[in-house]
mmCIF file with all atom_site columns, C-alpha atoms in Angstrom:
data_model
loop_
_atom_site.group_PDB
_atom_site.id
_atom_site.type_symbol
_atom_site.label_atom_id
_atom_site.label_alt_id
_atom_site.label_comp_id
_atom_site.label_asym_id
_atom_site.label_entity_id
_atom_site.label_seq_id
_atom_site.pdbx_PDB_ins_code
_atom_site.Cartn_x
_atom_site.Cartn_y
_atom_site.Cartn_z
_atom_site.occupancy
_atom_site.B_iso_or_equiv
_atom_site.pdbx_formal_charge
_atom_site.auth_seq_id
_atom_site.auth_comp_id
_atom_site.auth_asym_id
_atom_site.auth_atom_id
_atom_site.pdbx_PDB_model_num
ATOM 1   C CA . UNK A 1 1   ? 11.847  -17.292 -30.502 1.00 51.00 ? 318 UNK A CA 1
ATOM 2   C CA . UNK A 1 2   ? 8.616   -16.823 -32.409 1.00 57.00 ? 319 UNK A CA 1
ATOM 3   C CA . UNK A 1 3   ? 7.474   -20.347 -31.604 1.00 81.00 ? 320 UNK A CA 1
ATOM 4   C CA . UNK A 1 4   ? 7.480   -19.725 -27.845 1.00 86.00 ? 321 UNK A CA 1
ATOM 5   C CA . UNK A 1 5   ? 5.548   -16.428 -27.626 1.00 91.00 ? 322 UNK A CA 1
ATOM 6   C CA . UNK A 1 6   ? 2.478   -18.192 -26.218 1.00 95.00 ? 323 UNK A CA 1
ATOM 7   C CA . UNK A 1 7   ? 4.122   -20.182 -23.416 1.00 96.00 ? 324 UNK A CA 1
ATOM 8   C CA . UNK A 1 8   ? 4.087   -17.657 -20.524 1.00 97.00 ? 325 UNK A CA 1
ATOM 9   C CA . UNK A 1 9   ? 0.557   -16.370 -21.291 1.00 96.00 ? 326 UNK A CA 1
ATOM 10  C CA . UNK A 1 10  ? -0.883  -19.865 -21.643 1.00 96.00 ? 327 UNK A CA 1
ATOM 11  C CA . UNK A 1 11  ? 0.851   -21.124 -18.512 1.00 97.00 ? 328 UNK A CA 1
ATOM 12  C CA . UNK A 1 12  ? -0.196  -18.120 -16.412 1.00 96.00 ? 329 UNK A CA 1
ATOM 13  C CA . UNK A 1 13  ? -3.805  -18.241 -17.614 1.00 95.00 ? 330 UNK A CA 1
ATOM 14  C CA . UNK A 1 14  ? -4.024  -21.969 -16.859 1.00 96.00 ? 331 UNK A CA 1
ATOM 15  C CA . UNK A 1 15  ? -2.301  -21.495 -13.489 1.00 96.00 ? 332 UNK A CA 1
ATOM 16  C CA . UNK A 1 16  ? -4.663  -18.615 -12.690 1.00 94.00 ? 333 UNK A CA 1
ATOM 17  C CA . UNK A 1 17  ? -7.726  -20.705 -13.390 1.00 94.00 ? 334 UNK A CA 1
ATOM 18  C CA . UNK A 1 18  ? -6.378  -23.530 -11.206 1.00 95.00 ? 335 UNK A CA 1
ATOM 19  C CA . UNK A 1 19  ? -5.472  -21.085 -8.388  1.00 94.00 ? 336 UNK A CA 1
ATOM 20  C CA . UNK A 1 20  ? -8.917  -19.491 -8.539  1.00 92.00 ? 337 UNK A CA 1
ATOM 21  C CA . UNK A 1 21  ? -10.622 -22.887 -8.331  1.00 92.00 ? 338 UNK A CA 1
ATOM 22  C CA . UNK A 1 22  ? -8.394  -24.000 -5.446  1.00 92.00 ? 339 UNK A CA 1
ATOM 23  C CA . UNK A 1 23  ? -9.041  -20.779 -3.532  1.00 90.00 ? 340 UNK A CA 1
ATOM 24  C CA . UNK A 1 24  ? -12.793 -20.785 -4.035  1.00 88.00 ? 341 UNK A CA 1
ATOM 25  C CA . UNK A 1 25  ? -13.482 -24.506 -3.697  1.00 88.00 ? 342 UNK A CA 1
ATOM 26  C CA . UNK A 1 26  ? -10.897 -25.759 -1.196  1.00 87.00 ? 343 UNK A CA 1
ATOM 27  C CA . UNK A 1 27  ? -8.168  -23.548 0.240   1.00 82.00 ? 344 UNK A CA 1
ATOM 28  C CA . UNK A 1 28  ? -10.367 -20.526 0.909   1.00 80.00 ? 345 UNK A CA 1
ATOM 29  C CA . UNK A 1 29  ? -12.105 -22.449 3.673   1.00 84.00 ? 346 UNK A CA 1
ATOM 30  C CA . UNK A 1 30  ? -8.927  -22.086 5.723   1.00 85.00 ? 347 UNK A CA 1
ATOM 31  C CA . UNK A 1 31  ? -9.301  -18.297 5.581   1.00 84.00 ? 348 UNK A CA 1
ATOM 32  C CA . UNK A 1 32  ? -12.952 -18.287 6.674   1.00 86.00 ? 349 UNK A CA 1
ATOM 33  C CA . UNK A 1 33  ? -13.442 -17.370 10.332  1.00 85.00 ? 350 UNK A CA 1
ATOM 34  C CA . UNK A 1 34  ? -16.457 -17.061 12.597  1.00 84.00 ? 351 UNK A CA 1
ATOM 35  C CA . UNK A 1 35  ? -16.451 -13.793 14.466  1.00 84.00 ? 352 UNK A CA 1
ATOM 36  C CA . UNK A 1 36  ? -17.505 -13.499 18.141  1.00 89.00 ? 353 UNK A CA 1
ATOM 37  C CA . UNK A 1 37  ? -20.950 -12.230 17.120  1.00 90.00 ? 354 UNK A CA 1
ATOM 38  C CA . UNK A 1 38  ? -21.487 -15.359 15.006  1.00 86.00 ? 355 UNK A CA 1
ATOM 39  C CA . UNK A 1 39  ? -20.994 -13.706 11.631  1.00 88.00 ? 356 UNK A CA 1
ATOM 40  C CA . UNK A 1 40  ? -18.649 -15.228 9.076   1.00 86.00 ? 357 UNK A CA 1
ATOM 41  C CA . UNK A 1 41  ? -15.790 -13.362 7.465   1.00 85.00 ? 358 UNK A CA 1
ATOM 42  C CA . UNK A 1 42  ? -12.461 -14.040 5.818   1.00 84.00 ? 359 UNK A CA 1
ATOM 43  C CA . UNK A 1 43  ? -9.167  -13.513 7.587   1.00 85.00 ? 360 UNK A CA 1
ATOM 44  C CA . UNK A 1 44  ? -7.051  -11.260 5.346   1.00 88.00 ? 361 UNK A CA 1
ATOM 45  C CA . UNK A 1 45  ? -3.783  -12.547 6.784   1.00 90.00 ? 362 UNK A CA 1
ATOM 46  C CA . UNK A 1 46  ? -4.685  -16.162 6.085   1.00 90.00 ? 363 UNK A CA 1
ATOM 47  C CA . UNK A 1 47  ? -5.898  -15.248 2.590   1.00 90.00 ? 364 UNK A CA 1
ATOM 48  C CA . UNK A 1 48  ? -2.612  -13.453 1.874   1.00 92.00 ? 365 UNK A CA 1
ATOM 49  C CA . UNK A 1 49  ? -0.588  -16.418 3.139   1.00 93.00 ? 366 UNK A CA 1
ATOM 50  C CA . UNK A 1 50  ? -2.601  -18.742 0.906   1.00 93.00 ? 367 UNK A CA 1
ATOM 51  C CA . UNK A 1 51  ? -2.173  -16.415 -2.097  1.00 93.00 ? 368 UNK A CA 1
ATOM 52  C CA . UNK A 1 52  ? 1.568   -16.089 -1.468  1.00 95.00 ? 369 UNK A CA 1
ATOM 53  C CA . UNK A 1 53  ? 1.951   -19.867 -1.225  1.00 95.00 ? 370 UNK A CA 1
ATOM 54  C CA . UNK A 1 54  ? 0.063   -20.337 -4.497  1.00 95.00 ? 371 UNK A CA 1
ATOM 55  C CA . UNK A 1 55  ? 2.222   -17.696 -6.167  1.00 96.00 ? 372 UNK A CA 1
ATOM 56  C CA . UNK A 1 56  ? 5.411   -19.444 -5.048  1.00 97.00 ? 373 UNK A CA 1
ATOM 57  C CA . UNK A 1 57  ? 4.094   -22.800 -6.289  1.00 97.00 ? 374 UNK A CA 1
ATOM 58  C CA . UNK A 1 58  ? 3.091   -21.322 -9.665  1.00 97.00 ? 375 UNK A CA 1
ATOM 59  C CA . UNK A 1 59  ? 6.473   -19.634 -10.093 1.00 97.00 ? 376 UNK A CA 1
ATOM 60  C CA . UNK A 1 60  ? 8.444   -22.734 -9.080  1.00 97.00 ? 377 UNK A CA 1
ATOM 61  C CA . UNK A 1 61  ? 6.408   -25.146 -11.209 1.00 97.00 ? 378 UNK A CA 1
ATOM 62  C CA . UNK A 1 62  ? 6.568   -22.811 -14.198 1.00 97.00 ? 379 UNK A CA 1
ATOM 63  C CA . UNK A 1 63  ? 10.208  -21.987 -13.713 1.00 96.00 ? 380 UNK A CA 1
ATOM 64  C CA . UNK A 1 64  ? 11.502  -25.482 -13.135 1.00 96.00 ? 381 UNK A CA 1
ATOM 65  C CA . UNK A 1 65  ? 9.156   -27.475 -15.388 1.00 95.00 ? 382 UNK A CA 1
ATOM 66  C CA . UNK A 1 66  ? 8.158   -25.201 -18.255 1.00 94.00 ? 383 UNK A CA 1
ATOM 67  C CA . UNK A 1 67  ? 10.592  -22.327 -18.687 1.00 96.00 ? 384 UNK A CA 1
ATOM 68  C CA . UNK A 1 68  ? 13.940  -23.808 -17.648 1.00 93.00 ? 385 UNK A CA 1
ATOM 69  C CA . UNK A 1 69  ? 14.894  -24.735 -21.221 1.00 92.00 ? 386 UNK A CA 1
ATOM 70  C CA . UNK A 1 70  ? 13.885  -21.373 -22.679 1.00 95.00 ? 387 UNK A CA 1
ATOM 71  C CA . UNK A 1 71  ? 16.341  -18.518 -23.028 1.00 95.00 ? 388 UNK A CA 1
ATOM 72  C CA . UNK A 1 72  ? 15.802  -15.339 -21.066 1.00 95.00 ? 389 UNK A CA 1
ATOM 73  C CA . UNK A 1 73  ? 15.142  -13.573 -24.351 1.00 95.00 ? 390 UNK A CA 1
ATOM 74  C CA . UNK A 1 74  ? 12.360  -16.036 -25.212 1.00 96.00 ? 391 UNK A CA 1
ATOM 75  C CA . UNK A 1 75  ? 10.857  -15.731 -21.739 1.00 97.00 ? 392 UNK A CA 1
ATOM 76  C CA . UNK A 1 76  ? 11.059  -11.932 -21.921 1.00 97.00 ? 393 UNK A CA 1
ATOM 77  C CA . UNK A 1 77  ? 9.252   -11.889 -25.267 1.00 97.00 ? 394 UNK A CA 1
ATOM 78  C CA . UNK A 1 78  ? 6.595   -14.334 -24.052 1.00 97.00 ? 395 UNK A CA 1
ATOM 79  C CA . UNK A 1 79  ? 6.114   -12.468 -20.764 1.00 97.00 ? 396 UNK A CA 1
ATOM 80  C CA . UNK A 1 80  ? 5.745   -9.232  -22.725 1.00 97.00 ? 397 UNK A CA 1
ATOM 81  C CA . UNK A 1 81  ? 2.881   -10.816 -24.664 1.00 96.00 ? 398 UNK A CA 1
ATOM 82  C CA . UNK A 1 82  ? 1.201   -11.558 -21.320 1.00 95.00 ? 399 UNK A CA 1
ATOM 83  C CA . UNK A 1 83  ? 1.840   -7.986  -20.145 1.00 95.00 ? 400 UNK A CA 1
ATOM 84  C CA . UNK A 1 84  ? 0.173   -6.649  -23.299 1.00 94.00 ? 401 UNK A CA 1
ATOM 85  C CA . UNK A 1 85  ? -2.794  -8.973  -22.744 1.00 92.00 ? 402 UNK A CA 1
ATOM 86  C CA . UNK A 1 86  ? -2.990  -7.903  -19.101 1.00 90.00 ? 403 UNK A CA 1
ATOM 87  C CA . UNK A 1 87  ? -3.070  -4.233  -20.023 1.00 90.00 ? 404 UNK A CA 1
ATOM 88  C CA . UNK A 1 88  ? -5.609  -4.573  -22.841 1.00 90.00 ? 405 UNK A CA 1
ATOM 89  C CA . UNK A 1 89  ? -7.949  -6.963  -21.028 1.00 87.00 ? 406 UNK A CA 1
ATOM 90  C CA . UNK A 1 90  ? -7.533  -5.190  -17.695 1.00 84.00 ? 407 UNK A CA 1
ATOM 91  C CA . UNK A 1 91  ? -8.430  -1.817  -19.192 1.00 85.00 ? 408 UNK A CA 1
ATOM 92  C CA . UNK A 1 92  ? -11.316 -3.332  -21.148 1.00 87.00 ? 409 UNK A CA 1
ATOM 93  C CA . UNK A 1 93  ? -12.693 -4.954  -18.007 1.00 84.00 ? 410 UNK A CA 1
ATOM 94  C CA . UNK A 1 94  ? -12.256 -1.771  -15.994 1.00 81.00 ? 411 UNK A CA 1
ATOM 95  C CA . UNK A 1 95  ? -13.830 0.516   -18.607 1.00 86.00 ? 412 UNK A CA 1
ATOM 96  C CA . UNK A 1 96  ? -16.762 -1.719  -19.529 1.00 85.00 ? 413 UNK A CA 1
ATOM 97  C CA . UNK A 1 97  ? -17.257 -3.520  -16.216 1.00 81.00 ? 414 UNK A CA 1
ATOM 98  C CA . UNK A 1 98  ? -17.641 -6.629  -18.384 1.00 79.00 ? 415 UNK A CA 1
ATOM 99  C CA . UNK A 1 99  ? -16.065 -9.982  -17.773 1.00 78.00 ? 416 UNK A CA 1
ATOM 100 C CA . UNK A 1 100 ? -14.804 -8.996  -14.309 1.00 77.00 ? 417 UNK A CA 1
ATOM 101 C CA . UNK A 1 101 ? -15.278 -12.481 -12.859 1.00 79.00 ? 418 UNK A CA 1
ATOM 102 C CA . UNK A 1 102 ? -13.696 -14.119 -15.902 1.00 81.00 ? 419 UNK A CA 1
ATOM 103 C CA . UNK A 1 103 ? -10.771 -11.678 -15.762 1.00 81.00 ? 420 UNK A CA 1
ATOM 104 C CA . UNK A 1 104 ? -10.232 -12.416 -12.086 1.00 80.00 ? 421 UNK A CA 1
ATOM 105 C CA . UNK A 1 105 ? -10.207 -16.142 -12.821 1.00 85.00 ? 422 UNK A CA 1
ATOM 106 C CA . UNK A 1 106 ? -7.650  -15.695 -15.597 1.00 85.00 ? 423 UNK A CA 1
ATOM 107 C CA . UNK A 1 107 ? -5.309  -13.402 -13.667 1.00 87.00 ? 424 UNK A CA 1
ATOM 108 C CA . UNK A 1 108 ? -5.357  -14.938 -10.197 1.00 89.00 ? 425 UNK A CA 1
ATOM 109 C CA . UNK A 1 109 ? -1.853  -16.426 -10.108 1.00 91.00 ? 426 UNK A CA 1
ATOM 110 C CA . UNK A 1 110 ? -0.276  -13.153 -8.959  1.00 91.00 ? 427 UNK A CA 1
ATOM 111 C CA . UNK A 1 111 ? -3.098  -11.795 -6.781  1.00 87.00 ? 428 UNK A CA 1
ATOM 112 C CA . UNK A 1 112 ? -0.805  -11.580 -3.760  1.00 90.00 ? 429 UNK A CA 1
ATOM 113 C CA . UNK A 1 113 ? 0.609   -8.353  -5.220  1.00 90.00 ? 430 UNK A CA 1
ATOM 114 C CA . UNK A 1 114 ? -2.774  -6.646  -5.406  1.00 85.00 ? 431 UNK A CA 1
ATOM 115 C CA . UNK A 1 115 ? -3.494  -7.715  -1.835  1.00 86.00 ? 432 UNK A CA 1
ATOM 116 C CA . UNK A 1 116 ? -0.204  -6.302  -0.564  1.00 90.00 ? 433 UNK A CA 1
ATOM 117 C CA . UNK A 1 117 ? -0.596  -3.045  -2.472  1.00 89.00 ? 434 UNK A CA 1
ATOM 118 C CA . UNK A 1 118 ? -4.177  -2.689  -1.226  1.00 86.00 ? 435 UNK A CA 1
ATOM 119 C CA . UNK A 1 119 ? -2.967  -3.147  2.365   1.00 88.00 ? 436 UNK A CA 1
ATOM 120 C CA . UNK A 1 120 ? -0.341  -0.460  1.777   1.00 90.00 ? 437 UNK A CA 1
ATOM 121 C CA . UNK A 1 121 ? -2.960  1.944   0.404   1.00 89.00 ? 438 UNK A CA 1
ATOM 122 C CA . UNK A 1 122 ? -1.313  2.291   -3.009  1.00 87.00 ? 439 UNK A CA 1
ATOM 123 C CA . UNK A 1 123 ? -3.344  4.129   -5.651  1.00 82.00 ? 440 UNK A CA 1
ATOM 124 C CA . UNK A 1 124 ? -5.467  1.657   -7.633  1.00 78.00 ? 441 UNK A CA 1
ATOM 125 C CA . UNK A 1 125 ? -4.046  2.732   -11.015 1.00 75.00 ? 442 UNK A CA 1
ATOM 126 C CA . UNK A 1 126 ? -0.474  2.483   -9.813  1.00 82.00 ? 443 UNK A CA 1
ATOM 127 C CA . UNK A 1 127 ? -1.133  -0.923  -8.295  1.00 83.00 ? 444 UNK A CA 1
ATOM 128 C CA . UNK A 1 128 ? -2.948  -2.089  -11.453 1.00 80.00 ? 445 UNK A CA 1
ATOM 129 C CA . UNK A 1 129 ? 0.033   -1.165  -13.596 1.00 81.00 ? 446 UNK A CA 1
ATOM 130 C CA . UNK A 1 130 ? 2.434   -2.890  -11.204 1.00 85.00 ? 447 UNK A CA 1
ATOM 131 C CA . UNK A 1 131 ? 0.274   -6.018  -11.178 1.00 85.00 ? 448 UNK A CA 1
ATOM 132 C CA . UNK A 1 132 ? -0.244  -6.058  -14.943 1.00 83.00 ? 449 UNK A CA 1
ATOM 133 C CA . UNK A 1 133 ? 3.398   -5.432  -15.813 1.00 89.00 ? 450 UNK A CA 1
ATOM 134 C CA . UNK A 1 134 ? 5.886   -6.854  -13.311 1.00 92.00 ? 451 UNK A CA 1
ATOM 135 C CA . UNK A 1 135 ? 4.884   -10.405 -12.219 1.00 94.00 ? 452 UNK A CA 1
ATOM 136 C CA . UNK A 1 136 ? 5.234   -12.172 -15.603 1.00 95.00 ? 453 UNK A CA 1
ATOM 137 C CA . UNK A 1 137 ? 8.905   -11.235 -15.715 1.00 96.00 ? 454 UNK A CA 1
ATOM 138 C CA . UNK A 1 138 ? 9.669   -13.300 -12.592 1.00 96.00 ? 455 UNK A CA 1
ATOM 139 C CA . UNK A 1 139 ? 10.143  -16.285 -14.904 1.00 97.00 ? 456 UNK A CA 1
ATOM 140 C CA . UNK A 1 140 ? 13.280  -14.645 -16.334 1.00 96.00 ? 457 UNK A CA 1
ATOM 141 C CA . UNK A 1 141 ? 15.069  -15.949 -13.246 1.00 96.00 ? 458 UNK A CA 1
ATOM 142 C CA . UNK A 1 142 ? 14.725  -19.480 -14.609 1.00 96.00 ? 459 UNK A CA 1
ATOM 143 C CA . UNK A 1 143 ? 15.807  -18.914 -18.230 1.00 94.00 ? 460 UNK A CA 1
ATOM 144 C CA . UNK A 1 144 ? 19.097  -19.755 -19.828 1.00 93.00 ? 461 UNK A CA 1
ATOM 145 C CA . UNK A 1 145 ? 21.390  -16.850 -20.618 1.00 87.00 ? 462 UNK A CA 1
ATOM 146 C CA . UNK A 1 146 ? 21.565  -17.711 -24.313 1.00 79.00 ? 463 UNK A CA 1
ATOM 147 C CA . UNK A 1 147 ? 20.808  -20.585 -26.648 1.00 57.00 ? 464 UNK A CA 1
ATOM 148 C CA . UNK A 1 148 ? 23.090  -23.518 -26.081 1.00 55.00 ? 465 UNK A CA 1
ATOM 149 C CA . UNK A 1 149 ? 24.169  -22.599 -22.554 1.00 50.00 ? 466 UNK A CA 1
ATOM 150 C CA . UNK A 1 150 ? 23.153  -24.390 -19.432 1.00 52.00 ? 467 UNK A CA 1
ATOM 151 C CA . UNK A 1 151 ? 22.289  -22.608 -16.236 1.00 49.00 ? 468 UNK A CA 1
#
């Protein structure tokens, strides 16, 4: 188990960076709209659809290609490492206002949750905790029940 503690954090950080680049450089253009007065804005619905699609892709790729051979216990431990990183780095970024852009690049894979919670008007601290804690555990769905068993 100790040899796999880094897998979920590394995968999610890499996936976040890729998602951020795709959104900013390519896919985000789909969400840009020209308003009747000629000004340019982003369409929140389109942006949420794009974010949801990226989330599904990240979860499926991670689940089927990277975490399928891990046990649920290994995935839980590795996801917990990511949760701890999320909490520490998220609080550090919030309290110091440092590295906000870098943090957003490295935690973009699950941004659909923050968008949904924002739309619902959920308190920012409650939504931050939900976002920092819950999404990494989605990979448990792909793990084996125990070592030596096939799913």
